């Protein structure tokens, strides 16, 4: 039995984030995409959404603005997604100083599998009727 010894709001929020991250990671592994972290997933989805909205690969400045991820962190995260062959990074034809980032075929396949993971995560957090009671109980247990 775990006893919470703090009433510090930031510590509680941190615990909530850890719980959400663990739930997501477990669902990712179950869906066969355990090689991607929840933050990498968020970035991959943001790139895909921007690419569809702009009808072209977004540049890193556009991705930063849309995702809220700091530029220095974003560069490293994009590099990791490139290493995993989930995105392609190329120089912009409009401005050779900028990079454009496009979701690869492998990235699209991962996003499709992540839809399954999303359903698992939502099922974990809600009761059979779709009500967020499980989530509320889990949150209350952490306080």
CSV table of N, CA and C in Angstrom, one decimal:
chain,number,residue,atom,x,y,z
A,1,UNK,N,0.9,-1.2,0.0
A,1,UNK,CA,0.0,0.0,0.0
A,1,UNK,C,0.9,1.2,0.0
A,2,UNK,N,0.6,2.1,-0.9
A,2,UNK,CA,1.4,3.4,-1.0
A,2,UNK,C,0.6,4.5,-0.3
A,3,UNK,N,1.4,5.2,0.6
A,3,UNK,CA,0.8,6.3,1.3
A,3,UNK,C,1.4,7.6,0.8
A,4,UNK,N,0.6,8.5,0.3
A,4,UNK,CA,1.0,9.8,-0.2
A,4,UNK,C,1.4,10.7,1.0
A,5,UNK,N,2.6,11.2,1.1
A,5,UNK,CA,3.0,12.0,2.2
A,5,UNK,C,3.1,13.5,1.9
A,6,UNK,N,2.7,13.9,0.7
A,6,UNK,CA,2.8,15.3,0.4
A,6,UNK,C,1.5,15.8,0.0
A,7,UNK,N,1.3,17.1,0.3
A,7,UNK,CA,0.1,17.8,-0.2
A,7,UNK,C,0.6,18.9,-1.2
A,8,UNK,N,1.9,18.8,-1.6
A,8,UNK,CA,2.5,19.8,-2.6
A,8,UNK,C,1.8,19.6,-3.9
A,9,UNK,N,1.1,20.6,-4.5
A,9,UNK,CA,0.4,20.4,-5.7
A,9,UNK,C,1.3,20.0,-6.9
A,10,UNK,N,2.5,20.5,-6.9
A,10,UNK,CA,3.4,20.1,-8.0
A,10,UNK,C,3.8,18.7,-7.9
A,11,UNK,N,4.0,18.2,-6.7
A,11,UNK,CA,4.4,16.8,-6.6
A,11,UNK,C,3.2,15.9,-7.0
A,12,UNK,N,2.0,16.3,-6.7
A,12,UNK,CA,0.8,15.5,-7.1
A,12,UNK,C,0.6,15.5,-8.6
A,13,UNK,N,0.8,16.7,-9.2
A,13,UNK,CA,0.7,16.8,-10.7
A,13,UNK,C,1.8,15.9,-11.3
A,14,UNK,N,3.0,15.9,-10.7
A,14,UNK,CA,4.1,15.0,-11.2
A,14,UNK,C,3.7,13.6,-11.1
A,15,UNK,N,3.1,13.2,-10.0
A,15,UNK,CA,2.6,11.8,-9.9
A,15,UNK,C,1.5,11.5,-10.9
A,16,UNK,N,0.6,12.4,-11.2
A,16,UNK,CA,-0.4,12.2,-12.2
A,16,UNK,C,0.2,12.0,-13.6
A,17,UNK,N,1.2,12.8,-13.9
A,17,UNK,CA,1.9,12.7,-15.2
A,17,UNK,C,2.6,11.3,-15.3
A,18,UNK,N,3.3,10.9,-14.2
A,18,UNK,CA,3.9,9.6,-14.2
A,18,UNK,C,2.9,8.5,-14.4
A,19,UNK,N,1.8,8.6,-13.8
A,19,UNK,CA,0.7,7.5,-14.0
A,19,UNK,C,0.2,7.5,-15.4
A,20,UNK,N,0.0,8.7,-16.0
A,20,UNK,CA,-0.5,8.8,-17.4
A,20,UNK,C,0.6,8.3,-18.3
A,21,UNK,N,1.8,8.6,-18.1
A,21,UNK,CA,3.0,8.2,-18.9
A,21,UNK,C,3.1,6.6,-18.9
A,22,UNK,N,3.0,6.0,-17.7
A,22,UNK,CA,3.0,4.6,-17.5
A,22,UNK,C,1.9,3.9,-18.3
A,23,UNK,N,0.7,4.5,-18.1
A,23,UNK,CA,-0.5,3.9,-18.8
A,23,UNK,C,-0.3,3.9,-20.3
A,24,UNK,N,0.2,5.1,-20.8
A,24,UNK,CA,0.5,5.2,-22.3
A,24,UNK,C,1.6,4.2,-22.7
A,25,UNK,N,2.6,4.2,-22.0
A,25,UNK,CA,3.8,3.3,-22.4
A,25,UNK,C,3.3,1.8,-22.4
A,26,UNK,N,2.5,1.4,-21.5
A,26,UNK,CA,2.0,0.0,-21.5
A,26,UNK,C,1.1,-0.2,-22.7
A,27,UNK,N,0.3,0.7,-23.0
A,27,UNK,CA,-0.6,0.6,-24.2
A,27,UNK,C,0.2,0.6,-25.5
A,28,UNK,N,1.3,1.4,-25.5
A,28,UNK,CA,2.1,1.4,-26.7
A,28,UNK,C,2.8,0.0,-26.9
A,29,UNK,N,3.3,-0.5,-25.8
A,29,UNK,CA,3.9,-1.9,-26.0
A,29,UNK,C,2.9,-2.9,-26.4
A,30,UNK,N,1.7,-2.9,-25.9
A,30,UNK,CA,0.7,-3.8,-26.2
A,30,UNK,C,0.3,-3.7,-27.7
A,31,UNK,N,0.4,-2.4,-28.2
A,31,UNK,CA,0.0,-2.2,-29.7
A,31,UNK,C,1.2,-2.4,-30.6
A,32,UNK,N,2.3,-2.8,-30.0
A,32,UNK,CA,3.5,-3.1,-30.9
A,32,UNK,C,4.3,-1.9,-31.2
A,33,UNK,N,4.2,-0.8,-30.5
A,33,UNK,CA,4.9,0.4,-30.8
A,33,UNK,C,5.6,0.9,-29.5
A,34,UNK,N,6.2,-0.1,-28.8
A,34,UNK,CA,6.9,0.3,-27.6
A,34,UNK,C,8.2,1.0,-27.7
A,35,UNK,N,8.6,1.2,-29.0
A,35,UNK,CA,9.9,1.9,-29.3
A,35,UNK,C,9.7,3.4,-29.3
A,36,UNK,N,8.4,3.9,-29.1
A,36,UNK,CA,8.2,5.3,-29.2
A,36,UNK,C,7.6,5.7,-27.8
A,37,UNK,N,8.1,6.9,-27.4
A,37,UNK,CA,7.6,7.4,-26.1
A,37,UNK,C,6.4,8.3,-26.3
A,38,UNK,N,5.6,8.5,-25.2
A,38,UNK,CA,4.4,9.3,-25.4
A,38,UNK,C,4.7,10.7,-26.0
A,39,UNK,N,5.8,11.3,-25.6
A,39,UNK,CA,6.2,12.7,-26.2
A,39,UNK,C,6.5,12.6,-27.6
A,40,UNK,N,7.2,11.5,-28.0
A,40,UNK,CA,7.5,11.3,-29.4
A,40,UNK,C,6.2,11.1,-30.2
A,41,UNK,N,5.3,10.4,-29.6
A,41,UNK,CA,4.0,10.2,-30.3
A,41,UNK,C,3.3,11.5,-30.5
A,42,UNK,N,3.3,12.4,-29.5
A,42,UNK,CA,2.7,13.7,-29.6
A,42,UNK,C,3.3,14.4,-30.7
A,43,UNK,N,4.6,14.4,-30.8
A,43,UNK,CA,5.3,15.1,-31.9
A,43,UNK,C,5.0,14.5,-33.3
A,44,UNK,N,5.0,13.2,-33.4
A,44,UNK,CA,4.7,12.5,-34.6
A,44,UNK,C,3.3,12.9,-35.1
A,45,UNK,N,2.3,12.9,-34.1
A,45,UNK,CA,0.9,13.3,-34.5
A,45,UNK,C,0.9,14.8,-34.9
A,46,UNK,N,1.6,15.6,-34.2
A,46,UNK,CA,1.6,17.1,-34.6
A,46,UNK,C,2.1,17.3,-36.0
A,47,UNK,N,3.2,16.6,-36.3
A,47,UNK,CA,3.8,16.7,-37.7
A,47,UNK,C,2.8,16.2,-38.7
A,48,UNK,N,2.2,15.1,-38.4
A,48,UNK,CA,1.2,14.5,-39.4
A,48,UNK,C,0.0,15.5,-39.6
A,49,UNK,N,-0.5,16.0,-38.5
A,49,UNK,CA,-1.6,17.0,-38.5
A,49,UNK,C,-1.3,18.2,-39.3
A,50,UNK,N,-0.1,18.8,-39.0
A,50,UNK,CA,0.4,20.0,-39.8
A,50,UNK,C,0.6,19.7,-41.2
A,51,UNK,N,1.2,18.5,-41.5
A,51,UNK,CA,1.4,18.2,-42.9
A,51,UNK,C,0.1,18.1,-43.7
A,52,UNK,N,-0.9,17.6,-43.1
A,52,UNK,CA,-2.3,17.5,-43.8
A,52,UNK,C,-2.9,18.9,-43.9
A,53,UNK,N,-2.7,19.7,-42.8
A,53,UNK,CA,-3.3,21.0,-42.8
A,53,UNK,C,-2.7,22.0,-43.8
A,54,UNK,N,-1.3,21.9,-43.9
A,54,UNK,CA,-0.6,22.8,-44.8
A,54,UNK,C,-0.4,22.2,-46.2
A,55,UNK,N,-0.8,21.0,-46.4
A,55,UNK,CA,-0.6,20.3,-47.7
A,55,UNK,C,0.9,20.3,-48.2
A,56,UNK,N,1.7,20.2,-47.2
A,56,UNK,CA,3.2,20.1,-47.4
A,56,UNK,C,3.8,19.8,-46.1
A,57,UNK,N,5.1,19.3,-46.1
A,57,UNK,CA,5.8,19.0,-44.8
A,57,UNK,C,6.0,20.4,-44.1
A,58,UNK,N,5.7,20.4,-42.8
A,58,UNK,CA,6.0,21.6,-42.0
A,58,UNK,C,7.4,21.8,-41.7
A,59,UNK,N,7.8,23.0,-41.5
A,59,UNK,CA,9.2,23.3,-41.1
A,59,UNK,C,9.3,23.2,-39.5
A,60,UNK,N,10.5,23.1,-39.0
A,60,UNK,CA,10.6,23.0,-37.6
A,60,UNK,C,10.1,24.2,-36.8
A,61,UNK,N,10.1,25.3,-37.3
A,61,UNK,CA,9.5,26.5,-36.7
A,61,UNK,C,8.0,26.4,-36.5
A,62,UNK,N,7.4,25.9,-37.6
A,62,UNK,CA,5.9,25.6,-37.6
A,62,UNK,C,5.6,24.5,-36.6
A,63,UNK,N,6.4,23.5,-36.5
A,63,UNK,CA,6.2,22.4,-35.6
A,63,UNK,C,6.3,22.9,-34.2
A,64,UNK,N,7.3,23.7,-33.9
A,64,UNK,CA,7.5,24.3,-32.6
A,64,UNK,C,6.3,25.1,-32.1
A,65,UNK,N,5.8,25.9,-33.0
A,65,UNK,CA,4.7,26.8,-32.7
A,65,UNK,C,3.4,26.0,-32.4
A,66,UNK,N,3.2,24.9,-33.2
A,66,UNK,CA,2.0,24.1,-33.1
A,66,UNK,C,2.1,23.2,-31.9
A,67,UNK,N,3.3,22.7,-31.6
A,67,UNK,CA,3.4,21.6,-30.5
A,67,UNK,C,3.7,22.2,-29.1
A,68,UNK,N,4.3,23.4,-29.1
A,68,UNK,CA,4.7,24.0,-27.9
A,68,UNK,C,6.0,23.4,-27.3
A,69,UNK,N,6.6,22.6,-28.1
A,69,UNK,CA,7.9,22.0,-27.7
A,69,UNK,C,9.0,22.9,-28.0
A,70,UNK,N,9.9,23.2,-27.0
A,70,UNK,CA,11.0,24.1,-27.1
A,70,UNK,C,11.9,23.7,-28.3
A,71,UNK,N,12.5,24.7,-29.0
A,71,UNK,CA,13.3,24.4,-30.2
A,71,UNK,C,14.4,23.5,-30.0
A,72,UNK,N,15.2,23.6,-28.9
A,72,UNK,CA,16.3,22.7,-28.6
A,72,UNK,C,15.8,21.3,-28.4
A,73,UNK,N,14.7,21.2,-27.7
A,73,UNK,CA,14.2,19.8,-27.4
A,73,UNK,C,13.6,19.3,-28.7
A,74,UNK,N,12.9,20.1,-29.4
A,74,UNK,CA,12.3,19.6,-30.7
A,74,UNK,C,13.4,19.1,-31.6
A,75,UNK,N,14.5,19.7,-31.8
A,75,UNK,CA,15.5,19.3,-32.7
A,75,UNK,C,16.0,17.9,-32.3
A,76,UNK,N,16.2,17.6,-31.0
A,76,UNK,CA,16.6,16.3,-30.6
A,76,UNK,C,15.6,15.3,-30.8
A,77,UNK,N,14.3,15.6,-30.5
A,77,UNK,CA,13.2,14.7,-30.7
A,77,UNK,C,13.0,14.3,-32.2
A,78,UNK,N,13.1,15.3,-33.1
A,78,UNK,CA,13.0,15.0,-34.5
A,78,UNK,C,14.2,14.1,-34.9
A,79,UNK,N,15.4,14.4,-34.4
A,79,UNK,CA,16.5,13.5,-34.7
A,79,UNK,C,16.2,12.0,-34.3
A,80,UNK,N,15.7,11.9,-33.2
A,80,UNK,CA,15.3,10.5,-32.7
A,80,UNK,C,14.3,9.8,-33.6
A,81,UNK,N,13.3,10.6,-34.0
A,81,UNK,CA,12.3,10.1,-34.9
A,81,UNK,C,12.9,9.8,-36.3
A,82,UNK,N,13.8,10.6,-36.7
A,82,UNK,CA,14.6,10.3,-38.0
A,82,UNK,C,15.3,9.0,-37.8
A,83,UNK,N,16.0,8.8,-36.7
A,83,UNK,CA,16.8,7.6,-36.5
A,83,UNK,C,15.9,6.4,-36.5
A,84,UNK,N,14.7,6.5,-36.0
A,84,UNK,CA,13.7,5.4,-36.0
A,84,UNK,C,13.0,5.3,-37.3
A,85,UNK,N,13.3,6.1,-38.3
A,85,UNK,CA,12.8,6.1,-39.6
A,85,UNK,C,11.2,6.4,-39.6
A,86,UNK,N,10.8,7.2,-38.6
A,86,UNK,CA,9.4,7.5,-38.6
A,86,UNK,C,9.1,8.9,-39.2
A,87,UNK,N,10.1,9.7,-39.4
A,87,UNK,CA,10.0,10.9,-40.2
A,87,UNK,C,11.2,11.1,-41.1
A,88,UNK,N,11.1,12.0,-42.1
A,88,UNK,CA,12.2,12.4,-42.9
A,88,UNK,C,12.4,13.9,-42.7
A,89,UNK,N,13.6,14.3,-42.6
A,89,UNK,CA,14.0,15.7,-42.5
A,89,UNK,C,14.8,16.1,-43.7
A,90,UNK,N,14.3,17.1,-44.4
A,90,UNK,CA,15.0,17.6,-45.6
A,90,UNK,C,15.1,19.1,-45.6
A,91,UNK,N,16.0,19.7,-46.3
A,91,UNK,CA,16.1,21.1,-46.4
A,91,UNK,C,14.9,21.7,-47.2
A,92,UNK,N,14.5,22.8,-46.7
A,92,UNK,CA,13.3,23.5,-47.4
A,92,UNK,C,13.8,24.1,-48.7
A,93,UNK,N,13.0,23.9,-49.7
A,93,UNK,CA,13.3,24.5,-51.0
A,93,UNK,C,13.1,26.0,-51.0
A,94,UNK,N,12.2,26.4,-50.2
A,94,UNK,CA,11.9,27.9,-50.1
A,94,UNK,C,13.0,28.6,-49.3
A,95,UNK,N,13.6,28.0,-48.3
A,95,UNK,CA,14.6,28.6,-47.5
A,95,UNK,C,15.6,27.5,-47.1
A,96,UNK,N,16.7,27.5,-47.7
A,96,UNK,CA,17.7,26.5,-47.5
A,96,UNK,C,18.3,26.4,-46.0
A,97,UNK,N,18.0,27.4,-45.2
A,97,UNK,CA,18.4,27.4,-43.8
A,97,UNK,C,17.5,26.6,-43.0
A,98,UNK,N,16.3,26.3,-43.5
A,98,UNK,CA,15.3,25.6,-42.7
A,98,UNK,C,15.1,24.2,-43.1
A,99,UNK,N,14.6,23.4,-42.2
A,99,UNK,CA,14.3,21.9,-42.4
A,99,UNK,C,12.8,21.7,-42.5
A,100,UNK,N,12.4,20.9,-43.3
A,100,UNK,CA,11.0,20.4,-43.3
A,100,UNK,C,11.0,19.0,-42.8
A,101,UNK,N,9.9,18.6,-42.2
A,101,UNK,CA,9.8,17.3,-41.6
A,101,UNK,C,8.5,16.6,-42.1
A,102,UNK,N,8.7,15.4,-42.6
A,102,UNK,CA,7.5,14.7,-43.2
A,102,UNK,C,7.4,13.4,-42.5
A,103,UNK,N,6.2,12.9,-42.2
A,103,UNK,CA,6.0,11.6,-41.6
A,103,UNK,C,6.3,10.5,-42.7
A,104,UNK,N,7.1,9.5,-42.4
A,104,UNK,CA,7.4,8.5,-43.3
A,104,UNK,C,6.3,7.4,-43.4
A,105,UNK,N,6.4,6.5,-44.3
A,105,UNK,CA,5.4,5.4,-44.3
A,105,UNK,C,5.4,4.6,-43.0
A,106,UNK,N,6.6,4.4,-42.5
A,106,UNK,CA,6.7,3.7,-41.2
A,106,UNK,C,6.0,4.5,-40.1
A,107,UNK,N,6.2,5.8,-40.2
A,107,UNK,CA,5.6,6.7,-39.2
A,107,UNK,C,4.0,6.7,-39.3
A,108,UNK,N,3.5,6.6,-40.5
A,108,UNK,CA,2.1,6.5,-40.7
A,108,UNK,C,1.6,5.2,-40.1
A,109,UNK,N,2.3,4.1,-40.3
A,109,UNK,CA,1.9,2.8,-39.8
A,109,UNK,C,1.9,2.8,-38.2
A,110,UNK,N,2.9,3.5,-37.7
A,110,UNK,CA,3.0,3.6,-36.2
A,110,UNK,C,1.8,4.4,-35.7
A,111,UNK,N,1.4,5.5,-36.4
A,111,UNK,CA,0.3,6.3,-36.0
A,111,UNK,C,-1.0,5.5,-36.0
A,112,UNK,N,-1.1,4.6,-37.0
A,112,UNK,CA,-2.3,3.7,-37.1
A,112,UNK,C,-2.4,2.8,-35.9
A,113,UNK,N,-1.2,2.2,-35.5
A,113,UNK,CA,-1.2,1.3,-34.4
A,113,UNK,C,-1.4,2.1,-33.1
A,114,UNK,N,-1.1,3.3,-33.1
A,114,UNK,CA,-1.3,4.1,-31.9
A,114,UNK,C,-2.8,4.4,-31.7
A,115,UNK,N,-3.6,4.4,-32.7
A,115,UNK,CA,-5.0,4.5,-32.6
A,115,UNK,C,-5.5,3.4,-31.7
A,116,UNK,N,-5.0,2.2,-31.9
A,116,UNK,CA,-5.3,1.0,-31.0
A,116,UNK,C,-4.9,1.3,-29.6
A,117,UNK,N,-3.7,1.9,-29.4
A,117,UNK,CA,-3.2,2.2,-28.1
A,117,UNK,C,-4.1,3.2,-27.4
A,118,UNK,N,-4.6,4.2,-28.2
A,118,UNK,CA,-5.5,5.2,-27.6
A,118,UNK,C,-6.8,4.6,-27.1
A,119,UNK,N,-7.3,3.6,-27.8
A,119,UNK,CA,-8.5,3.0,-27.3
A,119,UNK,C,-8.3,2.2,-26.0
A,120,UNK,N,-7.1,1.6,-25.9
A,120,UNK,CA,-6.7,0.9,-24.7
A,120,UNK,C,-6.6,1.9,-23.6
A,121,UNK,N,-5.9,3.0,-23.8
A,121,UNK,CA,-5.7,4.0,-22.8
A,121,UNK,C,-7.1,4.5,-22.3
A,122,UNK,N,-7.9,4.9,-23.2
A,122,UNK,CA,-9.3,5.4,-22.8
A,122,UNK,C,-10.1,4.3,-22.1
A,123,UNK,N,-10.0,3.1,-22.5
A,123,UNK,CA,-10.6,2.0,-21.8
A,123,UNK,C,-10.1,1.9,-20.4
A,124,UNK,N,-8.8,2.1,-20.2
A,124,UNK,CA,-8.2,2.0,-18.9
A,124,UNK,C,-8.7,3.1,-18.0
A,125,UNK,N,-9.0,4.3,-18.5
A,125,UNK,CA,-9.3,5.4,-17.7
A,125,UNK,C,-10.8,5.6,-17.5
A,126,UNK,N,-11.6,4.9,-18.3
A,126,UNK,CA,-13.1,5.1,-18.2
A,126,UNK,C,-13.7,3.8,-17.8
A,127,UNK,N,-15.0,3.8,-17.4
A,127,UNK,CA,-15.7,2.6,-17.1
A,127,UNK,C,-16.4,2.1,-18.4
A,128,UNK,N,-17.0,1.0,-18.4
A,128,UNK,CA,-17.6,0.4,-19.6
A,128,UNK,C,-18.6,1.4,-20.4
A,129,UNK,N,-19.2,2.3,-19.7
A,129,UNK,CA,-20.1,3.2,-20.4
A,129,UNK,C,-19.4,4.5,-20.9
A,130,UNK,N,-18.1,4.5,-20.8
A,130,UNK,CA,-17.3,5.6,-21.3
A,130,UNK,C,-17.2,6.8,-20.3
A,131,UNK,N,-17.7,6.6,-19.1
A,131,UNK,CA,-17.7,7.6,-18.1
A,131,UNK,C,-16.3,7.6,-17.5
A,132,UNK,N,-15.7,8.8,-17.1
A,132,UNK,CA,-14.4,8.8,-16.6
A,132,UNK,C,-14.3,8.4,-15.1
A,133,UNK,N,-15.1,7.5,-14.7
A,133,UNK,CA,-15.1,7.2,-13.2
A,133,UNK,C,-13.8,6.5,-12.8
A,134,UNK,N,-13.2,5.6,-13.6
A,134,UNK,CA,-12.0,5.0,-13.3
A,134,UNK,C,-10.9,6.0,-13.1
A,135,UNK,N,-10.8,7.0,-14.0
A,135,UNK,CA,-9.8,8.0,-13.9
A,135,UNK,C,-10.0,8.8,-12.6
A,136,UNK,N,-11.2,9.2,-12.3
A,136,UNK,CA,-11.5,10.0,-11.1
A,136,UNK,C,-11.1,9.2,-9.8
A,137,UNK,N,-11.4,7.9,-9.8
A,137,UNK,CA,-11.0,7.1,-8.7
A,137,UNK,C,-9.5,7.0,-8.6
A,138,UNK,N,-8.8,6.8,-9.7
A,138,UNK,CA,-7.3,6.8,-9.7
A,138,UNK,C,-6.7,8.1,-9.2
A,139,UNK,N,-7.3,9.2,-9.7
A,139,UNK,CA,-6.8,10.5,-9.2
A,139,UNK,C,-7.1,10.7,-7.7
A,140,UNK,N,-8.2,10.3,-7.3
A,140,UNK,CA,-8.6,10.4,-5.8
A,140,UNK,C,-7.6,9.6,-5.0
A,141,UNK,N,-7.3,8.4,-5.5
A,141,UNK,CA,-6.4,7.5,-4.7
A,141,UNK,C,-5.0,8.1,-4.6
A,142,UNK,N,-4.6,9.0,-5.5
A,142,UNK,CA,-3.3,9.6,-5.5
A,142,UNK,C,-3.2,10.8,-4.5
A,143,UNK,N,-4.4,11.3,-4.2
A,143,UNK,CA,-4.4,12.5,-3.3
A,143,UNK,C,-4.3,12.2,-1.9
